Amino acid sequence: MDTALLEEVLACPSLPSLPAVAARVLEMTQNPDVSLTELAQLIQNDQGLTAKILRTVNSSFYGLTTKCGSIQKALVLLGLSPVKSLVLGFSLVESVGKGEKGSIFDYQSHWRRGLYSGVAAKLLFEVGEIDGDRDEAFVAGLLQDIGSVALFRALPEKYSPLLKDAEGNHARLLKLELEQLEIQHPDVGSLLASRWKLPEELAMAVRYHERPSAAPVEWANLAKAVALGNIATEILTVENPAPATKRFYDRLQSWFRIEPARADVILTELQRTVKELASIFSISLGETTDPEVILEKARKQIAELATTEATKTDARVEFAGLVIGADRLDPLTGLMTKSAFESVIQHSHKTAIDNDECASLLLVHIDQYATIMKERGIDAADEVLVSTAAMLRRHFETFGGALCRWASDTFGVIVVGVPSNDVQATAKEFCKELSRASLHWKIAPSDDPIRATVSIGGVNMESDSFSIFKAPETLRIAALKAIHNSRTEGGNRVRFYSGKKAA
């Protein structure tokens, strides 16, 4: 991270600031014995803010059965958290503003994404009955990209070309920020939120909204809800909703065990609620489409894609065909042997290039394997291997990945046709989950838990790097370099090789 540039950004006098009313509300609500009468009086001193809050409180967003005519009554009916969140939301939208006409920074798109994501995140907490503050989820969605505003205002000449090149693609914008500036908008936004003395959970949600699997466990649900809100936004606002719909279903199921039927409820309610709130926030939505029409279109596209992919490249079926007919399975874990995996690497390399798809090769090393073998014996070491293999299956076989026992203490994973960002996020999530899960592994004869961590080294081969990885062995070499870096840096981490250096 370029700390000097970061300090330059944060020192910019034109950065948005937290309005006085919002700052005072934050200060007062930190006191559990705060006077609701005094708090209501403070908010009501701002007539414009009061009107917006009451319009929202009386909308379907909160679903009150009786009309609420005052801030005092809103505090009684809803509690502190919803009212505080609305104060923050409206105050910050007003403070940041909608920008000048013709500005290269599209403030309307910025707030449109924030509103959709915030409402979706709140709905996820409600429909999924997820632990956490649903009202803070709404504010987190609104604020997630505040760092982009800060970068644009502080570094207009440097940041404007990145916005232009990204063309509204947030994943591409993140990549450009890192390459050109060595700082990224989620980190800037998180520091800005901390400067405003917003709750820590909001600052963390802003920081991790683009990579929620890396969030500390106590903030993970909030970060994941905002990330899912962004996918829901994509479903309802792009021409081709199928890829985003599939990601939404898959991640809802994986992260929160929410099935597609309830996911559809979230999307339907999201569109209806956002249309109602947009006028209150003075945000233009442009043309909107009935979510049922969007979902029907997405389902048809997903079905067509599944049919095409079945004839084109069903990785697991084809991988199985490469293994059947020989004694090429590891008897302990049931995974492929390394010799079987070698043919899969060759096949995957060719498939990726032929179909212009991404191929990812990962090596997963158990950091404490030798110590466990020495101190607890071979049975304990085998239990760790079997448990690790099971967790790897759960994380990567949903992608159609092929797994092998690469060495006594190392596994191999190869995935074709899955975006590199998803593979890297899954690798990081696996690394964290195994470390936590191993604390509960108690293996006889001792009841002491076995703490295990993994070092992961990987490589992503995409269309723009086909010329670098011309042969299958280049993938192996790159993955070996990456895992070497991961281990020499202390283990319990993920490193990816990107052509010239570990990322």
Coordinates of C-alpha atoms in Angstrom, one line a residue:
M1 CA 0.0 0.0 0.0
D2 CA 1.3 3.5 -0.9
T3 CA 1.0 5.1 2.5
A4 CA 2.2 8.5 1.3
L5 CA -0.5 8.6 -1.3
L6 CA -3.1 7.4 1.2
E7 CA -2.1 10.3 3.6
E8 CA -2.4 12.7 0.7
V9 CA -6.0 11.5 0.0
L10 CA -7.1 11.7 3.7
A11 CA -5.6 15.2 4.0
C12 CA -7.6 16.5 1.0
P13 CA -9.8 19.4 2.2
S14 CA -12.6 18.6 -0.3
L15 CA -13.4 15.1 1.2
P16 CA -16.9 14.7 2.5
S17 CA -17.4 15.2 6.2
L18 CA -19.9 13.9 8.6
P19 CA -22.6 16.5 9.3
A20 CA -22.8 17.9 12.8
V21 CA -26.3 16.4 13.5
A22 CA -25.1 12.9 12.5
A23 CA -21.9 13.3 14.6
R24 CA -23.9 14.3 17.6
V25 CA -26.4 11.5 17.1
L26 CA -23.5 9.0 17.0
E27 CA -22.1 10.4 20.2
M28 CA -25.4 10.4 22.0
T29 CA -26.3 6.8 21.0
Q30 CA -23.1 5.5 22.4
N31 CA -24.7 6.1 25.8
P32 CA -27.0 3.2 26.7
D33 CA -29.0 5.6 28.9
V34 CA -29.5 8.3 26.3
S35 CA -32.6 10.4 26.6
L36 CA -34.9 9.6 23.7
T37 CA -36.6 13.0 24.2
E38 CA -33.2 14.9 23.8
L39 CA -32.3 12.7 20.8
A40 CA -35.6 13.4 19.1
Q41 CA -35.2 17.1 19.7
L42 CA -31.7 17.1 18.2
I43 CA -32.9 15.4 15.0
Q44 CA -36.1 17.5 14.7
N45 CA -33.9 20.7 14.6
D46 CA -33.1 19.6 11.1
Q47 CA -36.5 19.8 9.4
G48 CA -35.4 18.4 6.1
L49 CA -33.8 15.4 7.7
T50 CA -36.8 14.9 9.9
A51 CA -39.2 14.8 6.9
K52 CA -37.0 12.2 5.1
I53 CA -36.8 10.0 8.2
L54 CA -40.5 10.1 8.8
R55 CA -41.3 9.3 5.1
T56 CA -39.0 6.3 5.3
V57 CA -40.3 5.1 8.6
N58 CA -43.9 5.2 7.2
S59 CA -42.9 3.4 4.0
S60 CA -43.0 -0.4 3.5
F61 CA -39.3 -0.4 4.4
Y62 CA -40.3 -0.8 8.0
G63 CA -43.9 -2.0 7.6
L64 CA -45.4 -0.2 10.6
T65 CA -49.1 -0.9 11.1
T66 CA -49.8 2.6 12.5
K67 CA -48.7 6.0 11.1
C68 CA -45.7 7.5 12.8
G69 CA -45.9 11.3 13.0
S70 CA -42.8 12.2 15.1
I71 CA -39.1 11.3 15.6
Q72 CA -40.0 10.6 19.3
K73 CA -42.6 8.1 18.3
A74 CA -40.2 6.5 15.7
L75 CA -37.7 6.0 18.4
V76 CA -40.3 4.3 20.6
L77 CA -41.7 2.1 17.8
L78 CA -38.4 1.1 16.1
G79 CA -35.7 1.7 18.7
L80 CA -32.4 3.5 18.4
S81 CA -30.7 1.5 15.7
P82 CA -33.1 2.1 12.8
V83 CA -33.4 5.9 13.5
K84 CA -29.6 6.3 14.0
S85 CA -29.0 4.4 10.7
L86 CA -31.4 6.7 8.8
V87 CA -29.8 9.8 10.2
L88 CA -26.4 8.5 9.0
G89 CA -27.7 7.4 5.7
F90 CA -29.5 10.7 4.8
S91 CA -26.8 12.9 6.3
L92 CA -24.0 11.3 4.3
V93 CA -25.9 11.2 1.0
E94 CA -26.6 14.9 1.6
S95 CA -22.9 15.6 2.5
V96 CA -21.4 13.8 -0.4
G97 CA -24.0 15.2 -2.8
K98 CA -24.9 14.2 -6.3
G99 CA -22.0 15.9 -8.1
E100 CA -21.9 18.4 -10.9
K101 CA -23.5 17.7 -14.2
G102 CA -21.1 16.2 -16.7
S103 CA -18.7 15.0 -14.0
I104 CA -16.7 11.8 -15.0
F105 CA -17.7 10.4 -11.5
D106 CA -21.3 9.1 -11.9
Y107 CA -22.8 10.0 -8.6
Q108 CA -26.2 8.8 -9.6
S109 CA -24.8 5.3 -10.3
H110 CA -22.8 5.5 -7.1
W111 CA -25.9 6.1 -5.0
R112 CA -28.1 3.8 -7.0
R113 CA -25.7 0.9 -6.3
G114 CA -25.5 2.0 -2.6
L115 CA -29.2 2.1 -2.2
Y116 CA -29.9 -1.2 -3.9
S117 CA -27.1 -2.9 -1.9
G118 CA -28.1 -1.4 1.4
V119 CA -31.7 -2.4 1.1
A120 CA -30.7 -5.9 -0.2
A121 CA -28.3 -6.4 2.8
K122 CA -31.0 -5.4 5.2
L123 CA -33.5 -7.8 3.6
L124 CA -30.9 -10.6 3.7
F125 CA -30.6 -10.2 7.5
E126 CA -34.4 -10.2 7.8
V127 CA -35.3 -13.1 5.4
G128 CA -32.3 -15.2 6.3
E129 CA -32.6 -14.5 10.1
I130 CA -28.9 -13.7 10.2
D131 CA -27.3 -12.7 13.4
G132 CA -26.3 -9.0 13.3
D133 CA -27.8 -5.5 13.0
R134 CA -29.9 -5.3 9.9
D135 CA -30.0 -1.5 10.1
E136 CA -26.2 -1.2 10.0
A137 CA -26.3 -3.5 7.0
F138 CA -28.4 -0.9 5.2
V139 CA -25.9 1.9 6.0
A140 CA -22.9 -0.3 5.1
G141 CA -24.4 -0.9 1.7
L142 CA -24.9 2.9 1.2
L143 CA -21.4 3.7 2.3
Q144 CA -19.4 0.9 0.7
D145 CA -17.9 2.9 -2.1
I146 CA -17.3 6.2 -0.3
G147 CA -13.6 5.6 -0.8
S148 CA -14.1 6.0 -4.6
V149 CA -15.6 9.5 -3.9
A150 CA -12.6 10.3 -1.8
L151 CA -10.1 9.1 -4.4
F152 CA -11.8 11.1 -7.1
R153 CA -11.9 14.3 -5.1
A154 CA -8.4 14.0 -3.8
L155 CA -6.7 12.7 -7.0
P156 CA -8.9 13.7 -9.9
E157 CA -6.2 13.6 -12.5
K158 CA -5.0 10.2 -11.4
Y159 CA -8.3 8.6 -10.6
S160 CA -10.4 9.8 -13.5
P161 CA -8.6 7.6 -16.1
L162 CA -9.2 4.6 -13.9
L163 CA -12.9 5.3 -13.7
K164 CA -13.0 5.7 -17.5
D165 CA -11.1 2.4 -18.1
A166 CA -13.2 0.5 -15.6
E167 CA -16.5 1.4 -17.4
G168 CA -18.5 0.7 -14.2
N169 CA -17.0 -2.7 -13.6
H170 CA -16.0 -2.7 -9.9
A171 CA -13.8 -5.7 -10.1
R172 CA -11.8 -4.0 -12.8
L173 CA -11.7 -0.8 -10.9
L174 CA -10.2 -2.5 -7.9
K175 CA -7.5 -4.1 -10.1
L176 CA -6.7 -0.7 -11.7
E177 CA -6.5 1.0 -8.3
L178 CA -4.0 -1.5 -7.1
E179 CA -1.9 -1.4 -10.3
Q180 CA -1.8 2.3 -10.8
L181 CA -2.2 3.8 -7.2
E182 CA -1.2 0.9 -4.9
I183 CA -4.3 1.8 -2.8
Q184 CA -7.9 0.7 -3.2
H185 CA -11.2 2.4 -2.5
P186 CA -12.4 -0.1 0.2
D187 CA -9.3 0.7 2.4
V188 CA -9.7 4.5 1.9
G189 CA -13.5 4.3 2.7
S190 CA -12.8 2.3 5.8
L191 CA -10.3 4.8 7.1
L192 CA -12.7 7.6 6.3
A193 CA -15.5 5.8 8.2
S194 CA -13.1 5.5 11.2
R195 CA -12.2 9.2 11.0
W196 CA -15.9 10.0 11.2
K197 CA -16.1 7.7 14.3
L198 CA -18.7 5.5 12.7
P199 CA -19.1 2.1 14.5
E200 CA -16.3 -0.3 13.8
E201 CA -18.6 -2.8 12.1
L202 CA -19.4 -0.3 9.5
A203 CA -15.8 0.5 8.8
M204 CA -15.0 -3.2 8.5
A205 CA -17.9 -3.8 6.2
V206 CA -16.7 -1.0 3.9
R207 CA -13.2 -2.4 4.0
Y208 CA -14.2 -6.0 3.1
H209 CA -17.2 -5.5 0.9
E210 CA -15.2 -6.6 -2.2
R211 CA -13.6 -9.5 -0.5
P212 CA -16.0 -10.6 2.3
S213 CA -14.3 -14.0 2.7
A214 CA -11.3 -12.3 4.1
A215 CA -13.2 -10.4 6.8
P216 CA -12.6 -11.1 10.5
V217 CA -15.2 -13.6 11.7
E218 CA -17.1 -11.0 13.8
W219 CA -17.7 -8.8 10.8
A220 CA -18.0 -11.5 8.1
N221 CA -21.9 -11.6 8.0
L222 CA -22.1 -7.9 7.4
A223 CA -19.4 -7.9 4.7
K224 CA -21.0 -10.9 3.0
A225 CA -24.5 -9.3 3.1
V226 CA -23.2 -6.2 1.4
A227 CA -21.3 -8.3 -1.2
L228 CA -24.5 -10.2 -1.9
G229 CA -26.4 -6.9 -2.1
N230 CA -24.0 -5.9 -4.9
I231 CA -24.8 -9.1 -6.8
A232 CA -28.5 -8.5 -6.3
T233 CA -28.0 -5.0 -7.7
E234 CA -26.4 -6.5 -10.8
I235 CA -29.3 -9.0 -11.3
L236 CA -31.8 -6.2 -11.3
T237 CA -29.8 -3.6 -13.4
V238 CA -27.9 -5.5 -16.1
E239 CA -29.1 -6.8 -19.5
N240 CA -27.9 -10.3 -18.9
P241 CA -28.9 -11.3 -15.4
A242 CA -28.1 -15.1 -15.6
P243 CA -24.4 -15.1 -14.4
A244 CA -25.2 -12.8 -11.4
T245 CA -28.3 -14.8 -10.6
K246 CA -26.4 -18.0 -10.4
R247 CA -23.7 -16.4 -8.2
F248 CA -26.4 -15.0 -6.0
Y249 CA -28.1 -18.4 -5.5
D250 CA -24.8 -20.2 -5.0
R251 CA -23.4 -17.8 -2.5
L252 CA -26.6 -17.4 -0.5
Q253 CA -26.7 -21.2 -0.1
S254 CA -23.0 -21.5 0.7
W255 CA -22.7 -18.5 3.1
F256 CA -26.2 -18.4 4.8
R257 CA -28.0 -21.6 3.7
I258 CA -30.7 -19.6 2.0
E259 CA -32.4 -21.5 -0.8
P260 CA -33.4 -20.1 -4.2
A261 CA -37.0 -19.7 -3.3
R262 CA -36.2 -17.3 -0.5
A263 CA -33.6 -15.6 -2.7
D264 CA -36.4 -14.8 -5.1
V265 CA -38.4 -13.2 -2.3
I266 CA -35.5 -11.0 -1.5
L267 CA -35.1 -9.8 -5.1
T268 CA -38.8 -9.1 -5.5
E269 CA -39.0 -7.2 -2.3
L270 CA -35.8 -5.4 -3.1
Q271 CA -37.1 -3.9 -6.3
R272 CA -40.3 -2.8 -4.7
T273 CA -38.6 -1.2 -1.7
V274 CA -35.9 0.6 -3.7
K275 CA -38.5 2.2 -6.0
E276 CA -40.2 3.6 -2.9
L277 CA -37.0 4.9 -1.2
A278 CA -35.4 6.3 -4.4
S279 CA -37.7 9.3 -4.4
I280 CA -37.0 10.0 -0.7
F281 CA -33.2 9.9 -1.3
S282 CA -33.6 11.8 -4.6
I283 CA -31.8 9.0 -6.5
S284 CA -32.7 8.3 -10.1
L285 CA -33.2 4.6 -10.9
G286 CA -33.8 4.9 -14.6
E287 CA -36.0 2.2 -16.2
T288 CA -36.8 -0.7 -14.0
T289 CA -38.1 -4.2 -14.9
D290 CA -40.4 -6.5 -12.9
P291 CA -38.1 -8.8 -11.0
E292 CA -40.3 -11.8 -12.0
V293 CA -39.6 -11.0 -15.6
I294 CA -35.9 -10.7 -14.8
L295 CA -35.8 -14.0 -12.9
E296 CA -37.6 -15.9 -15.6
K297 CA -35.1 -14.6 -18.1
A298 CA -32.2 -15.6 -15.9
R299 CA -33.6 -19.1 -15.3
K300 CA -33.9 -19.7 -19.0
Q301 CA -30.4 -18.4 -19.6
I302 CA -29.0 -20.6 -16.8
A303 CA -30.8 -23.7 -18.2
E304 CA -29.4 -23.0 -21.7
L305 CA -26.0 -22.4 -20.3
A306 CA -26.1 -25.7 -18.4
T307 CA -27.1 -27.6 -21.6
T308 CA -24.2 -25.9 -23.5
E309 CA -21.7 -26.5 -20.8
A310 CA -22.7 -30.2 -20.5
T311 CA -21.7 -30.7 -24.1
K312 CA -18.7 -28.4 -23.9
T313 CA -16.8 -29.2 -20.7
D314 CA -18.2 -31.0 -17.7
A315 CA -14.9 -31.0 -15.7
R316 CA -15.8 -33.6 -13.1
V317 CA -17.1 -36.1 -15.7
E318 CA -14.1 -35.7 -17.9
F319 CA -11.6 -35.7 -15.0
A320 CA -13.2 -39.0 -13.8
G321 CA -12.7 -40.5 -17.3
L322 CA -9.0 -39.7 -17.0
V323 CA -8.7 -41.6 -13.7
I324 CA -11.0 -44.7 -14.2
G325 CA -9.3 -47.8 -15.4
A326 CA -6.2 -47.7 -13.2
D327 CA -5.3 -47.8 -9.5
R328 CA -4.9 -44.1 -9.4
L329 CA -6.7 -43.1 -6.2
D330 CA -5.1 -42.4 -2.8
P331 CA -6.3 -45.1 -0.5
L332 CA -6.4 -42.8 2.6
T333 CA -8.2 -39.8 1.3
G334 CA -9.9 -41.2 -1.8
L335 CA -8.5 -38.3 -3.9
M336 CA -6.5 -38.8 -7.1
T337 CA -2.9 -39.7 -6.9
K338 CA -0.3 -37.2 -8.2
S339 CA 0.2 -39.3 -11.4
A340 CA -3.5 -39.2 -12.2
F341 CA -3.5 -35.5 -11.4
E342 CA -0.8 -34.8 -13.9
S343 CA -3.0 -35.9 -16.8
V344 CA -5.8 -33.7 -15.4
I345 CA -3.4 -30.7 -15.4
Q346 CA -2.6 -31.3 -19.1
H347 CA -6.3 -31.7 -19.9
S348 CA -7.3 -28.6 -18.0
H349 CA -4.6 -26.5 -19.6
K350 CA -5.8 -27.5 -23.1
T351 CA -9.5 -27.1 -22.2
A352 CA -9.0 -23.6 -20.8
I353 CA -7.1 -22.4 -23.9
D354 CA -9.5 -24.0 -26.3
N355 CA -12.6 -22.5 -24.6
D356 CA -10.9 -19.2 -23.6
E357 CA -11.6 -19.9 -19.9
C358 CA -9.7 -19.4 -16.7
A359 CA -7.7 -22.4 -15.2
S360 CA -6.5 -22.3 -11.6
L361 CA -4.0 -24.7 -10.0
L362 CA -3.5 -24.6 -6.2
L363 CA -1.2 -26.5 -3.9
V364 CA -2.3 -26.9 -0.3
H365 CA 0.4 -27.7 2.3
I366 CA -0.5 -28.7 5.9
D367 CA 2.0 -26.6 7.9
Q368 CA 2.1 -28.7 11.1
Y369 CA 2.1 -32.1 9.4
A370 CA 5.6 -33.1 10.4
T371 CA 5.1 -31.9 13.9
I372 CA 1.8 -33.8 14.3
M373 CA 3.4 -37.0 12.9
K374 CA 6.3 -36.7 15.4
E375 CA 4.3 -35.7 18.5
R376 CA 1.0 -37.4 18.0
G377 CA 1.8 -40.3 15.6
I378 CA 0.7 -41.5 12.2
D379 CA -3.0 -42.0 13.2
A380 CA -3.3 -38.4 14.2
A381 CA -1.6 -37.3 11.1
D382 CA -3.9 -39.4 8.9
E383 CA -6.9 -38.0 10.7
V384 CA -5.7 -34.5 9.8
L385 CA -5.2 -35.5 6.2
V386 CA -8.7 -37.0 5.9
S387 CA -10.4 -34.0 7.6
T388 CA -8.5 -31.6 5.4
A389 CA -9.4 -33.5 2.2
A390 CA -13.0 -33.5 3.2
M391 CA -13.0 -29.7 3.7
L392 CA -11.2 -29.2 0.4
R393 CA -13.9 -31.3 -1.3
R394 CA -16.6 -29.1 0.2
H395 CA -15.0 -25.9 -0.9
F396 CA -13.8 -26.8 -4.4
E397 CA -15.9 -29.6 -5.8
T398 CA -18.9 -27.3 -6.2
F399 CA -16.8 -25.5 -8.8
G400 CA -16.2 -28.8 -10.6
G401 CA -12.7 -28.9 -9.2
A402 CA -10.4 -31.9 -9.3
L403 CA -8.4 -32.8 -6.2
C404 CA -5.4 -35.0 -5.6
R405 CA -2.9 -35.9 -2.8
W406 CA 0.1 -34.2 -4.3
A407 CA 2.5 -35.4 -1.6
S408 CA 2.4 -36.8 1.9
D409 CA 1.5 -33.4 3.4
T410 CA 0.2 -31.5 0.3
F411 CA -2.9 -31.6 -1.8
G412 CA -3.5 -30.3 -5.3
V413 CA -6.6 -28.6 -6.7
I414 CA -7.4 -27.6 -10.3
V415 CA -10.5 -25.7 -11.4
V416 CA -11.5 -24.7 -14.9
G417 CA -14.0 -22.1 -16.0
V418 CA -14.4 -20.3 -12.7
P419 CA -13.4 -16.6 -12.4
S420 CA -10.0 -16.2 -10.7
N421 CA -11.4 -13.8 -8.1
D422 CA -13.8 -16.5 -7.0
V423 CA -11.1 -19.2 -6.8
Q424 CA -8.8 -16.9 -4.7
A425 CA -11.7 -15.9 -2.4
T426 CA -12.5 -19.6 -1.8
A427 CA -8.9 -20.4 -1.1
K428 CA -8.7 -17.7 1.5
E429 CA -12.0 -18.8 3.0
F430 CA -10.8 -22.4 3.2
C431 CA -7.5 -21.3 4.8
K432 CA -9.4 -19.5 7.5
E433 CA -12.1 -22.1 8.1
L434 CA -9.5 -24.9 8.4
S435 CA -7.6 -23.0 11.0
R436 CA -10.8 -22.5 13.1
A437 CA -12.1 -26.0 12.5
S438 CA -8.9 -27.8 13.5
L439 CA -9.2 -26.4 17.1
H440 CA -12.2 -28.8 17.5
W441 CA -10.3 -31.8 16.2
K442 CA -9.7 -34.1 19.2
I443 CA -7.9 -37.2 18.2
A444 CA -7.2 -40.2 20.6
P445 CA -5.3 -41.0 22.7
S446 CA -5.1 -37.3 23.7
D447 CA -8.0 -35.0 24.1
D448 CA -5.9 -32.0 23.3
P449 CA -7.0 -30.2 20.1
I450 CA -4.8 -30.3 17.1
R451 CA -4.2 -26.9 15.6
A452 CA -3.6 -27.1 11.9
T453 CA -3.1 -24.4 9.3
V454 CA -2.3 -24.6 5.6
S455 CA -0.1 -22.7 3.2
I456 CA -1.7 -22.3 -0.2
G457 CA 0.1 -21.4 -3.4
G458 CA -1.8 -21.0 -6.6
V459 CA -1.7 -19.7 -10.2
N460 CA -4.5 -18.4 -12.4
M461 CA -4.2 -18.8 -16.1
E462 CA -6.5 -16.4 -18.0
S463 CA -6.8 -15.3 -21.6
D464 CA -4.3 -12.5 -21.1
S465 CA -1.7 -14.9 -19.7
F466 CA -2.0 -17.8 -22.2
S467 CA 1.2 -16.7 -23.8
I468 CA 3.0 -17.0 -20.4
F469 CA 1.7 -20.4 -19.6
K470 CA 2.2 -22.0 -23.0
A471 CA 2.7 -25.6 -21.6
P472 CA 1.1 -27.5 -18.6
E473 CA 4.4 -27.7 -16.8
T474 CA 4.5 -23.9 -16.5
L475 CA 1.4 -24.0 -14.3
R476 CA 3.1 -26.5 -12.0
I477 CA 6.2 -24.3 -11.8
A478 CA 4.2 -21.2 -11.0
A479 CA 2.1 -23.0 -8.3
L480 CA 5.3 -24.4 -6.7
K481 CA 6.8 -20.9 -6.6
A482 CA 3.6 -19.5 -5.0
I483 CA 3.5 -22.2 -2.3
H484 CA 7.2 -21.7 -1.6
N485 CA 6.4 -18.0 -1.0
S486 CA 3.5 -18.9 1.2
R487 CA 5.5 -21.2 3.3
T488 CA 8.6 -19.0 3.6
E489 CA 6.4 -16.1 4.7
G490 CA 5.3 -18.1 7.8
G491 CA 2.5 -20.3 6.5
N492 CA -1.2 -20.0 7.2
R493 CA -1.7 -17.8 4.2
V494 CA -2.6 -17.7 0.5
R495 CA -0.3 -16.6 -2.3
F496 CA -1.0 -16.5 -6.0
Y497 CA 1.5 -16.3 -8.8
S498 CA 0.6 -13.8 -11.5
G499 CA 3.1 -14.3 -14.3
K500 CA 6.0 -12.5 -12.9
K501 CA 5.6 -12.4 -9.1
A502 CA 3.4 -13.7 -6.3
A503 CA 0.3 -11.7 -5.7

